[in-house]
Tab-separated table of C-alpha atoms in Angstrom:
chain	number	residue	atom	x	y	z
A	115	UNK	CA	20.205	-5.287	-5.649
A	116	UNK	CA	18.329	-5.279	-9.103
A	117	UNK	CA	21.738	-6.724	-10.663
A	118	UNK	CA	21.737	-9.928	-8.122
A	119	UNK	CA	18.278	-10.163	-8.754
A	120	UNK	CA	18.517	-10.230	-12.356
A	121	UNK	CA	21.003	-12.605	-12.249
A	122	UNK	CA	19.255	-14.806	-9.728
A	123	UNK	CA	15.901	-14.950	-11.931
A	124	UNK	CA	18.211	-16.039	-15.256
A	125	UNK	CA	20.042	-18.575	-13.668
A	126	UNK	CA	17.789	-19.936	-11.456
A	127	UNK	CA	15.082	-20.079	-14.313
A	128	UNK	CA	17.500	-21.361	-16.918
A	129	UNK	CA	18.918	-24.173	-15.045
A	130	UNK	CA	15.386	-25.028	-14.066
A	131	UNK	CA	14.190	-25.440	-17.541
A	132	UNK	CA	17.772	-27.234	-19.458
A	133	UNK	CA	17.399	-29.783	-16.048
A	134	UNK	CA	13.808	-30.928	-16.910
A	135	UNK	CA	15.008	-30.918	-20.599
A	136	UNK	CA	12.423	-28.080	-21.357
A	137	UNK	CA	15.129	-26.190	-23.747
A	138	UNK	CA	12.744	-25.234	-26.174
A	139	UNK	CA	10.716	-23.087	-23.749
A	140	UNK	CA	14.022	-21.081	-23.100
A	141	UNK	CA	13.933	-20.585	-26.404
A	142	UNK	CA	10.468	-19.197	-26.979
A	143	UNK	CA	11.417	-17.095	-23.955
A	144	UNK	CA	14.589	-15.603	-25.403
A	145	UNK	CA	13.297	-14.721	-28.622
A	146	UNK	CA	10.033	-13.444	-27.292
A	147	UNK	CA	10.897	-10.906	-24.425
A	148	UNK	CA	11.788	-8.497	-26.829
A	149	UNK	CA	8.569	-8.612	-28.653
A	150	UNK	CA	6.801	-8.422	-25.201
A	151	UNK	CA	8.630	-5.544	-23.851
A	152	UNK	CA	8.059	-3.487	-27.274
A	153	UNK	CA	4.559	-4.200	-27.568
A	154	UNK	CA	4.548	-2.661	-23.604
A	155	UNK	CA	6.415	-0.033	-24.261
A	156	UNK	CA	4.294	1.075	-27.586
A	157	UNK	CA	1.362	0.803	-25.608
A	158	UNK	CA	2.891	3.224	-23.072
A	159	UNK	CA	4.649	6.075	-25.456
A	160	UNK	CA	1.763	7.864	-26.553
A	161	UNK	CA	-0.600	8.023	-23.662
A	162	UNK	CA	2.829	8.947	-22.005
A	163	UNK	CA	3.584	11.540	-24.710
A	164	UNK	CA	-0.277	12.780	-24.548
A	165	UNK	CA	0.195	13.151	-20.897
A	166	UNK	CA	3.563	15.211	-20.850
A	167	UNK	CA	1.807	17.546	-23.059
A	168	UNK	CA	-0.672	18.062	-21.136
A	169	UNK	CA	1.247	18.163	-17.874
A	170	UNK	CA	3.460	21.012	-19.989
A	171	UNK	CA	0.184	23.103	-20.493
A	172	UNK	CA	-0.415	23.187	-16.678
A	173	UNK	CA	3.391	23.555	-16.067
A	174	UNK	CA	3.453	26.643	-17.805
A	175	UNK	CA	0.434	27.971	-16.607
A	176	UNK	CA	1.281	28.014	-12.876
A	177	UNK	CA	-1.542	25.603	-12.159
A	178	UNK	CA	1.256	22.692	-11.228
A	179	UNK	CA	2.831	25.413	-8.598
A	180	UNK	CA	-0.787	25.990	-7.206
A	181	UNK	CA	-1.669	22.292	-6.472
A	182	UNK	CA	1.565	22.127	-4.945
A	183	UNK	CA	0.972	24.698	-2.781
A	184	UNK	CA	-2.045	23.932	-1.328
A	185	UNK	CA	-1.002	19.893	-0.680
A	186	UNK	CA	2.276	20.909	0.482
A	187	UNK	CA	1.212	20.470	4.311
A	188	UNK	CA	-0.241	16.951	3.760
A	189	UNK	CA	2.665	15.654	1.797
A	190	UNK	CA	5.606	17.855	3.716
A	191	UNK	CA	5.270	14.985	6.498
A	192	UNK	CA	5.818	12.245	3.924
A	193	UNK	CA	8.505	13.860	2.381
A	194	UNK	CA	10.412	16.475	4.801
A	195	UNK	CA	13.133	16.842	2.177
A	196	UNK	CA	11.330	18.384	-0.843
A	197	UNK	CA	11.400	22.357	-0.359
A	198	UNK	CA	7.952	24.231	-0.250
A	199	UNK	CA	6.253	24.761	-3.477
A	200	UNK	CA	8.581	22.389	-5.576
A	201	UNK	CA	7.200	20.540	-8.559
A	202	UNK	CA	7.331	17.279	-7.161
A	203	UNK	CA	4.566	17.809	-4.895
A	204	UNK	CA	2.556	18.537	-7.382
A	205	UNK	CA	3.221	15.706	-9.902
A	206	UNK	CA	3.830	13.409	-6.578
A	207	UNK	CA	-0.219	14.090	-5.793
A	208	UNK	CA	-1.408	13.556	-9.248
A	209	UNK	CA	0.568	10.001	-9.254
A	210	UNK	CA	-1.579	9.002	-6.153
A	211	UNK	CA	-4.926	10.610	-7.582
A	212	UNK	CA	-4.590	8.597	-10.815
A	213	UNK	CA	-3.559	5.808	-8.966
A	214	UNK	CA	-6.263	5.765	-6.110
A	215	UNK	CA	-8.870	6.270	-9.401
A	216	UNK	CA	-7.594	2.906	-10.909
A	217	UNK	CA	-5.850	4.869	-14.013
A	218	UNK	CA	-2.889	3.355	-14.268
A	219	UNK	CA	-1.621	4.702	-17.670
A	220	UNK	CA	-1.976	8.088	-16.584
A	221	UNK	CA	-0.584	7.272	-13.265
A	222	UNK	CA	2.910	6.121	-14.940
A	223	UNK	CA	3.444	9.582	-16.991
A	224	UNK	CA	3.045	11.378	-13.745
A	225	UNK	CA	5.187	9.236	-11.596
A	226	UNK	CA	7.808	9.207	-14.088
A	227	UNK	CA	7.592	13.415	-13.788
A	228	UNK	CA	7.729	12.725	-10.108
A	229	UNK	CA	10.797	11.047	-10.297
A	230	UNK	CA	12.354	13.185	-12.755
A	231	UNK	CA	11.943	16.284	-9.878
A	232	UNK	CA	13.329	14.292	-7.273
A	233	UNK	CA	16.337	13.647	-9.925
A	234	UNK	CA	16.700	17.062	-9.741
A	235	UNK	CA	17.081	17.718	-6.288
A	236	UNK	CA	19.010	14.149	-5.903
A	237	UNK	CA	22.659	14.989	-4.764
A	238	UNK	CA	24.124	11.976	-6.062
A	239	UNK	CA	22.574	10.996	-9.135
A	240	UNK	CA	23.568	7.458	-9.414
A	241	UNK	CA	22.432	6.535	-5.517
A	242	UNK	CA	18.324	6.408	-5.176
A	243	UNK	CA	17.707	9.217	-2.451
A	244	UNK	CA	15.293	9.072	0.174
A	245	UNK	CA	12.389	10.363	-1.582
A	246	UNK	CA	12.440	8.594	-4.648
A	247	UNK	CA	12.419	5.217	-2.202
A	248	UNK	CA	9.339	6.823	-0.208
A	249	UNK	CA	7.435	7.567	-3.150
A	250	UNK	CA	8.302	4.240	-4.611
A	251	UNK	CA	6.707	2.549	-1.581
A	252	UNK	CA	3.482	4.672	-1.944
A	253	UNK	CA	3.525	3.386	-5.625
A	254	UNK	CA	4.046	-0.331	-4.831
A	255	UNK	CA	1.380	-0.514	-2.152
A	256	UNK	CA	-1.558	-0.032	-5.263
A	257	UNK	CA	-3.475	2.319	-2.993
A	258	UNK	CA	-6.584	2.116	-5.245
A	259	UNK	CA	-10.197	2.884	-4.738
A	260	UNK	CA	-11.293	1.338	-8.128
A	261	UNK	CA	-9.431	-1.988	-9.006
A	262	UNK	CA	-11.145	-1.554	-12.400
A	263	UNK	CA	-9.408	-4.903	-14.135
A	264	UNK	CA	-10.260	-7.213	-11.293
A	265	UNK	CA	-13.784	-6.201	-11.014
A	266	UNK	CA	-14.126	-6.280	-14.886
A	267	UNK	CA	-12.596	-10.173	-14.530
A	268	UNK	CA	-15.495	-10.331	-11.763
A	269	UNK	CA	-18.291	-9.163	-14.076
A	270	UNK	CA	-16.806	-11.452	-17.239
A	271	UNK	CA	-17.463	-14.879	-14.787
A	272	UNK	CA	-20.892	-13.224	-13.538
A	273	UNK	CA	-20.130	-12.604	-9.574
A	274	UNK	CA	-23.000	-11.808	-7.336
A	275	UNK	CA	-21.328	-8.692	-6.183
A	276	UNK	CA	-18.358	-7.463	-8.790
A	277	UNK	CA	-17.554	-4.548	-6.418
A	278	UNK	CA	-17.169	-6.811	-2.985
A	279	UNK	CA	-13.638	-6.488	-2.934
A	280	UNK	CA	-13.007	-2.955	-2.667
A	281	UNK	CA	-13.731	-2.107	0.403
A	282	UNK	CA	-11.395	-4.991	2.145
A	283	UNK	CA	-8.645	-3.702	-0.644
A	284	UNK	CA	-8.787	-0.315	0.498
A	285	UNK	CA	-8.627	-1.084	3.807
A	286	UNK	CA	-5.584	-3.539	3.201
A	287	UNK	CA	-3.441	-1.212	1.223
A	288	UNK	CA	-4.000	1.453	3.083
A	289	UNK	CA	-2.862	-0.496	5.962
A	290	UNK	CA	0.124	-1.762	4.142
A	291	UNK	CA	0.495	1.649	3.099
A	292	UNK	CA	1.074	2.506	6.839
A	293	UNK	CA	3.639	-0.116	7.686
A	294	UNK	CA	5.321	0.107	4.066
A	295	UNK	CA	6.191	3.857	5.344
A	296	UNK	CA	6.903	3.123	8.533
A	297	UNK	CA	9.703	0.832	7.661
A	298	UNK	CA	10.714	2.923	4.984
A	299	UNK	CA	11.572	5.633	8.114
A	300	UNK	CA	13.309	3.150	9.800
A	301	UNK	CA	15.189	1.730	7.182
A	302	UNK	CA	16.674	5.058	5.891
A	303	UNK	CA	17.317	6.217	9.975
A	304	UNK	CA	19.452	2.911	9.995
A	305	UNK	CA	21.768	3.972	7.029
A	306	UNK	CA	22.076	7.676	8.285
A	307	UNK	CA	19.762	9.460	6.184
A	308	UNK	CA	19.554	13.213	6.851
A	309	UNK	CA	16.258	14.454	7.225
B	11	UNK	CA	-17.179	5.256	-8.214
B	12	UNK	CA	-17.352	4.090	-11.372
B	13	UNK	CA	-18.527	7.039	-12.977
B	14	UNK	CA	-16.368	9.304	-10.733
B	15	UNK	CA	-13.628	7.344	-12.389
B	16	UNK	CA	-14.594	7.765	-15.795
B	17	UNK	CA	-15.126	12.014	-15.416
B	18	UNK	CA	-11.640	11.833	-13.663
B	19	UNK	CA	-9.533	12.122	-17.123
B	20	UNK	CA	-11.739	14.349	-19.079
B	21	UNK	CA	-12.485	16.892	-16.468
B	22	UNK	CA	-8.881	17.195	-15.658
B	23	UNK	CA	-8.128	17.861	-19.259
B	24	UNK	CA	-11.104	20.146	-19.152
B	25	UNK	CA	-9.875	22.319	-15.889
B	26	UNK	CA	-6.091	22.475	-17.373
B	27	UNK	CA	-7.017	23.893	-21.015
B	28	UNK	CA	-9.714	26.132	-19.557
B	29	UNK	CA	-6.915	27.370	-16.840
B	30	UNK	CA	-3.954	27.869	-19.340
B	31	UNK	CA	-6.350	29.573	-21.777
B	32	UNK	CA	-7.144	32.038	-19.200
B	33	UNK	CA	-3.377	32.638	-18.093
B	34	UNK	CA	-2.820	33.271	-22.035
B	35	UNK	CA	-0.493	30.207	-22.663
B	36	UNK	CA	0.216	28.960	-26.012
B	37	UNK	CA	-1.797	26.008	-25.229
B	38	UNK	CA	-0.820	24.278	-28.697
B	39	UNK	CA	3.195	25.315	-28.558
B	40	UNK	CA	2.884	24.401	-24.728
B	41	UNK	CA	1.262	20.447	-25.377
B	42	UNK	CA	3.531	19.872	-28.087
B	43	UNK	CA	7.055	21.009	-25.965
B	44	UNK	CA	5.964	18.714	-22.958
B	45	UNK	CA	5.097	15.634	-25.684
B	46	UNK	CA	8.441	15.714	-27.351
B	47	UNK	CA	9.275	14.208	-23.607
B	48	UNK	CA	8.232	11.477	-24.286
B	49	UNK	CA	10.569	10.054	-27.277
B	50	UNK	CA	13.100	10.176	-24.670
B	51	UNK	CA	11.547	9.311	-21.431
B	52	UNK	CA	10.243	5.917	-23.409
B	53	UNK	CA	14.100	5.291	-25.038
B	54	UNK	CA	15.503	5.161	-21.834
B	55	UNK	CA	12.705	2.535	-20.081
B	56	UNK	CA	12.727	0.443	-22.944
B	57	UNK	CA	15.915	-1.362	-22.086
B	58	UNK	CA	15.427	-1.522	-18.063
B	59	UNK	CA	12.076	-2.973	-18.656
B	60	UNK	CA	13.609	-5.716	-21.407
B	61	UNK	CA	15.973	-6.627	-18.855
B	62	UNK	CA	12.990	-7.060	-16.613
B	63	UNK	CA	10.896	-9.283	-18.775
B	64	UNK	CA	13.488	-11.251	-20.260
B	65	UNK	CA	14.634	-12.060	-16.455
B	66	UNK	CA	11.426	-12.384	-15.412
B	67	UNK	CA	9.927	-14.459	-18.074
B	68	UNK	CA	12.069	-17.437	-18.007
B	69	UNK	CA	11.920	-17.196	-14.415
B	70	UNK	CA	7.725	-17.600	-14.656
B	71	UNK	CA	7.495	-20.063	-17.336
B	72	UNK	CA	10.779	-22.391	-16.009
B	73	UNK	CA	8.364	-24.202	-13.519
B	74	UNK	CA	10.398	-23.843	-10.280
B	75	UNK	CA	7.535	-21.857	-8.673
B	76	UNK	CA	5.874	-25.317	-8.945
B	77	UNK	CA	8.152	-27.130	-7.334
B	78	UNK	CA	8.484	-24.367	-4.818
B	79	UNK	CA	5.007	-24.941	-3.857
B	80	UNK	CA	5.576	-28.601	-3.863
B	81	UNK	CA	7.467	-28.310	-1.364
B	82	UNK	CA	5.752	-25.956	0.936
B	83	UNK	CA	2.548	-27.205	0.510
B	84	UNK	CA	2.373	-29.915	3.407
B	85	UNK	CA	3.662	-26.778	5.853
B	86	UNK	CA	0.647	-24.170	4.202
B	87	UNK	CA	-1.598	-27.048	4.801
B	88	UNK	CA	-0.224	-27.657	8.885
B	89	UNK	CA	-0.922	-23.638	9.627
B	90	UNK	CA	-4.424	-23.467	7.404
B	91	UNK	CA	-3.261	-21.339	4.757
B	92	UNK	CA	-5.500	-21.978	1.633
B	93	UNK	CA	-2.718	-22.886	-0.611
B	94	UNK	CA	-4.948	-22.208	-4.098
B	95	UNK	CA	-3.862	-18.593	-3.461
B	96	UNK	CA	-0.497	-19.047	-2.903
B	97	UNK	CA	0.793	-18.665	-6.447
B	98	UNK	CA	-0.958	-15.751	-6.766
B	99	UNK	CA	0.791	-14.076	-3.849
B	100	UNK	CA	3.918	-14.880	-5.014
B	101	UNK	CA	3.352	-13.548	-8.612
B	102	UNK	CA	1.812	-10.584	-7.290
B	103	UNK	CA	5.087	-8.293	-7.198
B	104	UNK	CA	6.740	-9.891	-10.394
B	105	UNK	CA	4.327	-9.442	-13.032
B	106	UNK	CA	0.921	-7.910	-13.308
B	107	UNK	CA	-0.185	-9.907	-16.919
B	108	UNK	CA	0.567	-13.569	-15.104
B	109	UNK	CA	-1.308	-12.904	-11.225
B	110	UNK	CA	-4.153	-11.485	-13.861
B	111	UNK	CA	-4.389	-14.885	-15.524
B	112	UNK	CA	-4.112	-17.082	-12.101
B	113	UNK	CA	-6.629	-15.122	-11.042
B	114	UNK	CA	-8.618	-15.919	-14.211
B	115	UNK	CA	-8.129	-19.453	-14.061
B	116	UNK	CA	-8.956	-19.269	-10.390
B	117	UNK	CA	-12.436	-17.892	-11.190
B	118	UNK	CA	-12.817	-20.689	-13.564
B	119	UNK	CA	-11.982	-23.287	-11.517
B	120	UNK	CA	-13.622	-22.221	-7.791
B	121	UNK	CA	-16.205	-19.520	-9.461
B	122	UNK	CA	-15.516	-15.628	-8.767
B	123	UNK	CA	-17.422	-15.578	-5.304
B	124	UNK	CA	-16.277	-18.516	-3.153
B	125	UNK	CA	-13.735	-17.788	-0.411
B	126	UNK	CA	-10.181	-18.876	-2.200
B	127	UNK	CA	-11.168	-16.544	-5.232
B	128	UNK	CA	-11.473	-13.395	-3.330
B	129	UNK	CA	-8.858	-13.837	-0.690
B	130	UNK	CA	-7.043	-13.893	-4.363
B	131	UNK	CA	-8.665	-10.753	-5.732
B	132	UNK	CA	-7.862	-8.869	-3.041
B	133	UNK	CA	-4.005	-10.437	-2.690
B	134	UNK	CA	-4.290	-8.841	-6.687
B	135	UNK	CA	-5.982	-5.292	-5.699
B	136	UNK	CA	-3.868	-4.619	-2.395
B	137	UNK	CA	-0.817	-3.930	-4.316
B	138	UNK	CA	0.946	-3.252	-7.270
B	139	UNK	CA	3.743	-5.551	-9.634
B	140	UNK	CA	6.408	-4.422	-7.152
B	141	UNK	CA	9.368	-4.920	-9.152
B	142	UNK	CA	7.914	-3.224	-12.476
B	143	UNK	CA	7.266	-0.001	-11.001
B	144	UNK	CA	11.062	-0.202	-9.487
B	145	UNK	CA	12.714	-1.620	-12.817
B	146	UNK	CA	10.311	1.487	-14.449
B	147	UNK	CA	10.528	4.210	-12.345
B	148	UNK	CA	14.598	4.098	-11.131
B	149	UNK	CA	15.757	3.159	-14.627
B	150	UNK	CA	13.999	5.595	-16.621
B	151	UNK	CA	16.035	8.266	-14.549
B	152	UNK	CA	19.120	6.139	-14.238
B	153	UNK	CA	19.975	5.555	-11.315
B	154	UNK	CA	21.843	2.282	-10.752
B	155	UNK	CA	22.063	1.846	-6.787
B	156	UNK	CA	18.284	1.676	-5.172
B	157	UNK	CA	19.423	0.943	-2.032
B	158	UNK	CA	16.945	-0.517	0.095
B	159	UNK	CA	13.764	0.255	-2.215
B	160	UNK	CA	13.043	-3.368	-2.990
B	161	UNK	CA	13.328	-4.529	0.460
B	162	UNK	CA	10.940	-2.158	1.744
B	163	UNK	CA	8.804	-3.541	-1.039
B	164	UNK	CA	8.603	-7.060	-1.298
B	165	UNK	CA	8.178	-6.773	2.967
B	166	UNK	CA	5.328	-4.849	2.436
B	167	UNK	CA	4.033	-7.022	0.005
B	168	UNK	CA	4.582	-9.983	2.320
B	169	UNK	CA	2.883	-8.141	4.767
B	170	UNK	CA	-0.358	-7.328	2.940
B	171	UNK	CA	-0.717	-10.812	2.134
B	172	UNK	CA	-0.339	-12.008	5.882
B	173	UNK	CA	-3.293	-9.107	6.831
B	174	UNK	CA	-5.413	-10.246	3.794
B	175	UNK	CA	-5.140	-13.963	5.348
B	176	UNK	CA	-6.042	-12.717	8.642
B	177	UNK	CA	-8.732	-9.781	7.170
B	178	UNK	CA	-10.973	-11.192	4.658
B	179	UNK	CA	-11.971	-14.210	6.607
B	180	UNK	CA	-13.764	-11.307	8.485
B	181	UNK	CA	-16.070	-10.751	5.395
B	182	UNK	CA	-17.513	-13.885	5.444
């Protein structure tokens, strides 16, 4: 999927650009990505690194095993393959906190823990199982109370009312939310999930 | 919410470190363990996310959304779809950094409150750059078949953006 997507976005792109004799922004492009990519990716490592640490600290202390406890009925529904008291839940909830708050850098470290727990309990390790694709849905939909860049961009051009949006945003991704789950269900019934 | 926002971080530092220190964990030994994670965990999403970008990229800046719209815009304009908000959409699940700047020229152009500029900013805060968090989250761990992740998706993306076109007209 990723691979004919890839290969779709190159080609299509590339052709695109040599057909309206724009080579020299292929260029730029080529030589830049990297540049782009590690500038993201040192902008991620140590907030991720500070957040594994600190993650580690309430590993090891059993705090991670209480919060999973006590969300465990909420997000059992969501995710009926995850046994009770597993660390998922636990990093799984802190994902969506962070998120909702409009922290997306300390959203990522947690998600990527998230993942790395449903890794472990992934049969096939190649093949995406079905709660990596649910929690991937929750991700995508942005549930956020705070949209904190938008209403920044708001504030910078002098709006009325910065903070109009969020309450139509909420109610939109948490509607989206809704249906992105529900097909999610009916997607992985189609190809013969077991619960 | 703003300032709930802001205490969020600190006060979960706070309640972890107080916790721990109370359970007599080597806080220190314990901090710098989980950190060494991250040399790793970064490694391995470097190269899925310069795939990504480099696809991505030359896909943004080739101009063929453009033409795209050229060519949809007489339908868009048939069914009453403000088409200033169109691009948007569409960048929405590809990359974060480009809907940001629409959205800033957007503001420019039509000011930050009129109608086309928030159906926008919500399009924006509804969702999340779809394909980042996939290319992110599935090749940090490596796993190389996602199935049906990105369809479920980009179909919910497509269907925020039809309920924001039918929603925020509501707000006015």
């Amino acid at each position: 999927m990723i691979n004919k997507l890839w290969i779709f976005l190159i080609i299509s792109g590339s052709l695109c650009l040599l057909l309206t004799g724009k080579s020299d922004v292929l260029n730029t492009q080529i030589l830049s990505s990297g540049k782009a990519t590690l500038e993201l990716v040192m902008q991620i490592f140590p907030l991720v690194s500070l957040w594994l640490g600190i993650m580690n600290i309430a590993k090891e202390s059993g705090l991670l095993e209480k919060v999973s406890k006590f969300i465990y009925p909420v997000l059992h529904k969501i995710f009926p393959e995850i046994p009770k008291g597993h660390e998922a839940f636990s990093y799984i909830s802190s994902n969506i906190v962070a998120n909702m708050f409009g922290l997306g850098n300390a959203a990522t470290p947690f998600g990527l823990k998230a993942m790395e727990s449903l890794q472990k309990l992934n049969k096939n390790k190649k093949v995406a199982s079905r709660s990596m694709i649910t929690f991937l849905v929750i991700n995508t939909c942005g549930l956020c109370v705070v949209p904190t860049t938008i209403i920044s961009l708001r504030m910078l051009y002098d709006s009325k009312d910065p903070s109009f949006i969020v309450i139509p945003c909420l109610i939109i991704s948490f509607i989206s939310l809704l249906f992105g789950l529900l097909i999610d269900r009916i997607w992985s019934k189609k190809e013969g999930d077991k619960r | 919410m703003k300032s709930i926002s802001s205490l969020f971080i600190p006060v979960l530092i706070l309640v972890v470190i107080i916790y721990a220190a109370y359970k007599k964990v080597n806080v220190y030994d314990s901090f710098i363990k989980g950190a060494k994670e991250g040399i790793p965990m970064v490694g391995s999403m470097f190269f899925s996310l310069l795939a990504m970008i480099f696809g991505v990229n030359i896909f943004l800046n080739s101009g063929i959304i453009d033409y795209f719209f050229a060519f949809l815009k007489p339908i868009l304009v048939l069914i009453n779809i403000p088409v200033e908000v169109l691009p948007v959409a569409i960048m929405r699940p590809l990359s974060g950094s480009f809907g940001l700047a629409l959205l800033n020229d957007m503001y420019k152009i039509y000011g930050p409150d009129s109608f086309v500029s928030i159906l926008a900013s919500i399009i924006q805060g509804s969702s999340d750059t779809t394909l980042y968090v996939i290319t992110l989250y599935f090749g940090t761990i490596g796993i190389k078949k996602i199935r049906y992740a990105l369809w479920v998706g980009l179909l919910t993306d497509l269907f925020m953006v039809i309920l924001a076109l039918i929603i925020v007209p509501l707000f006015f």
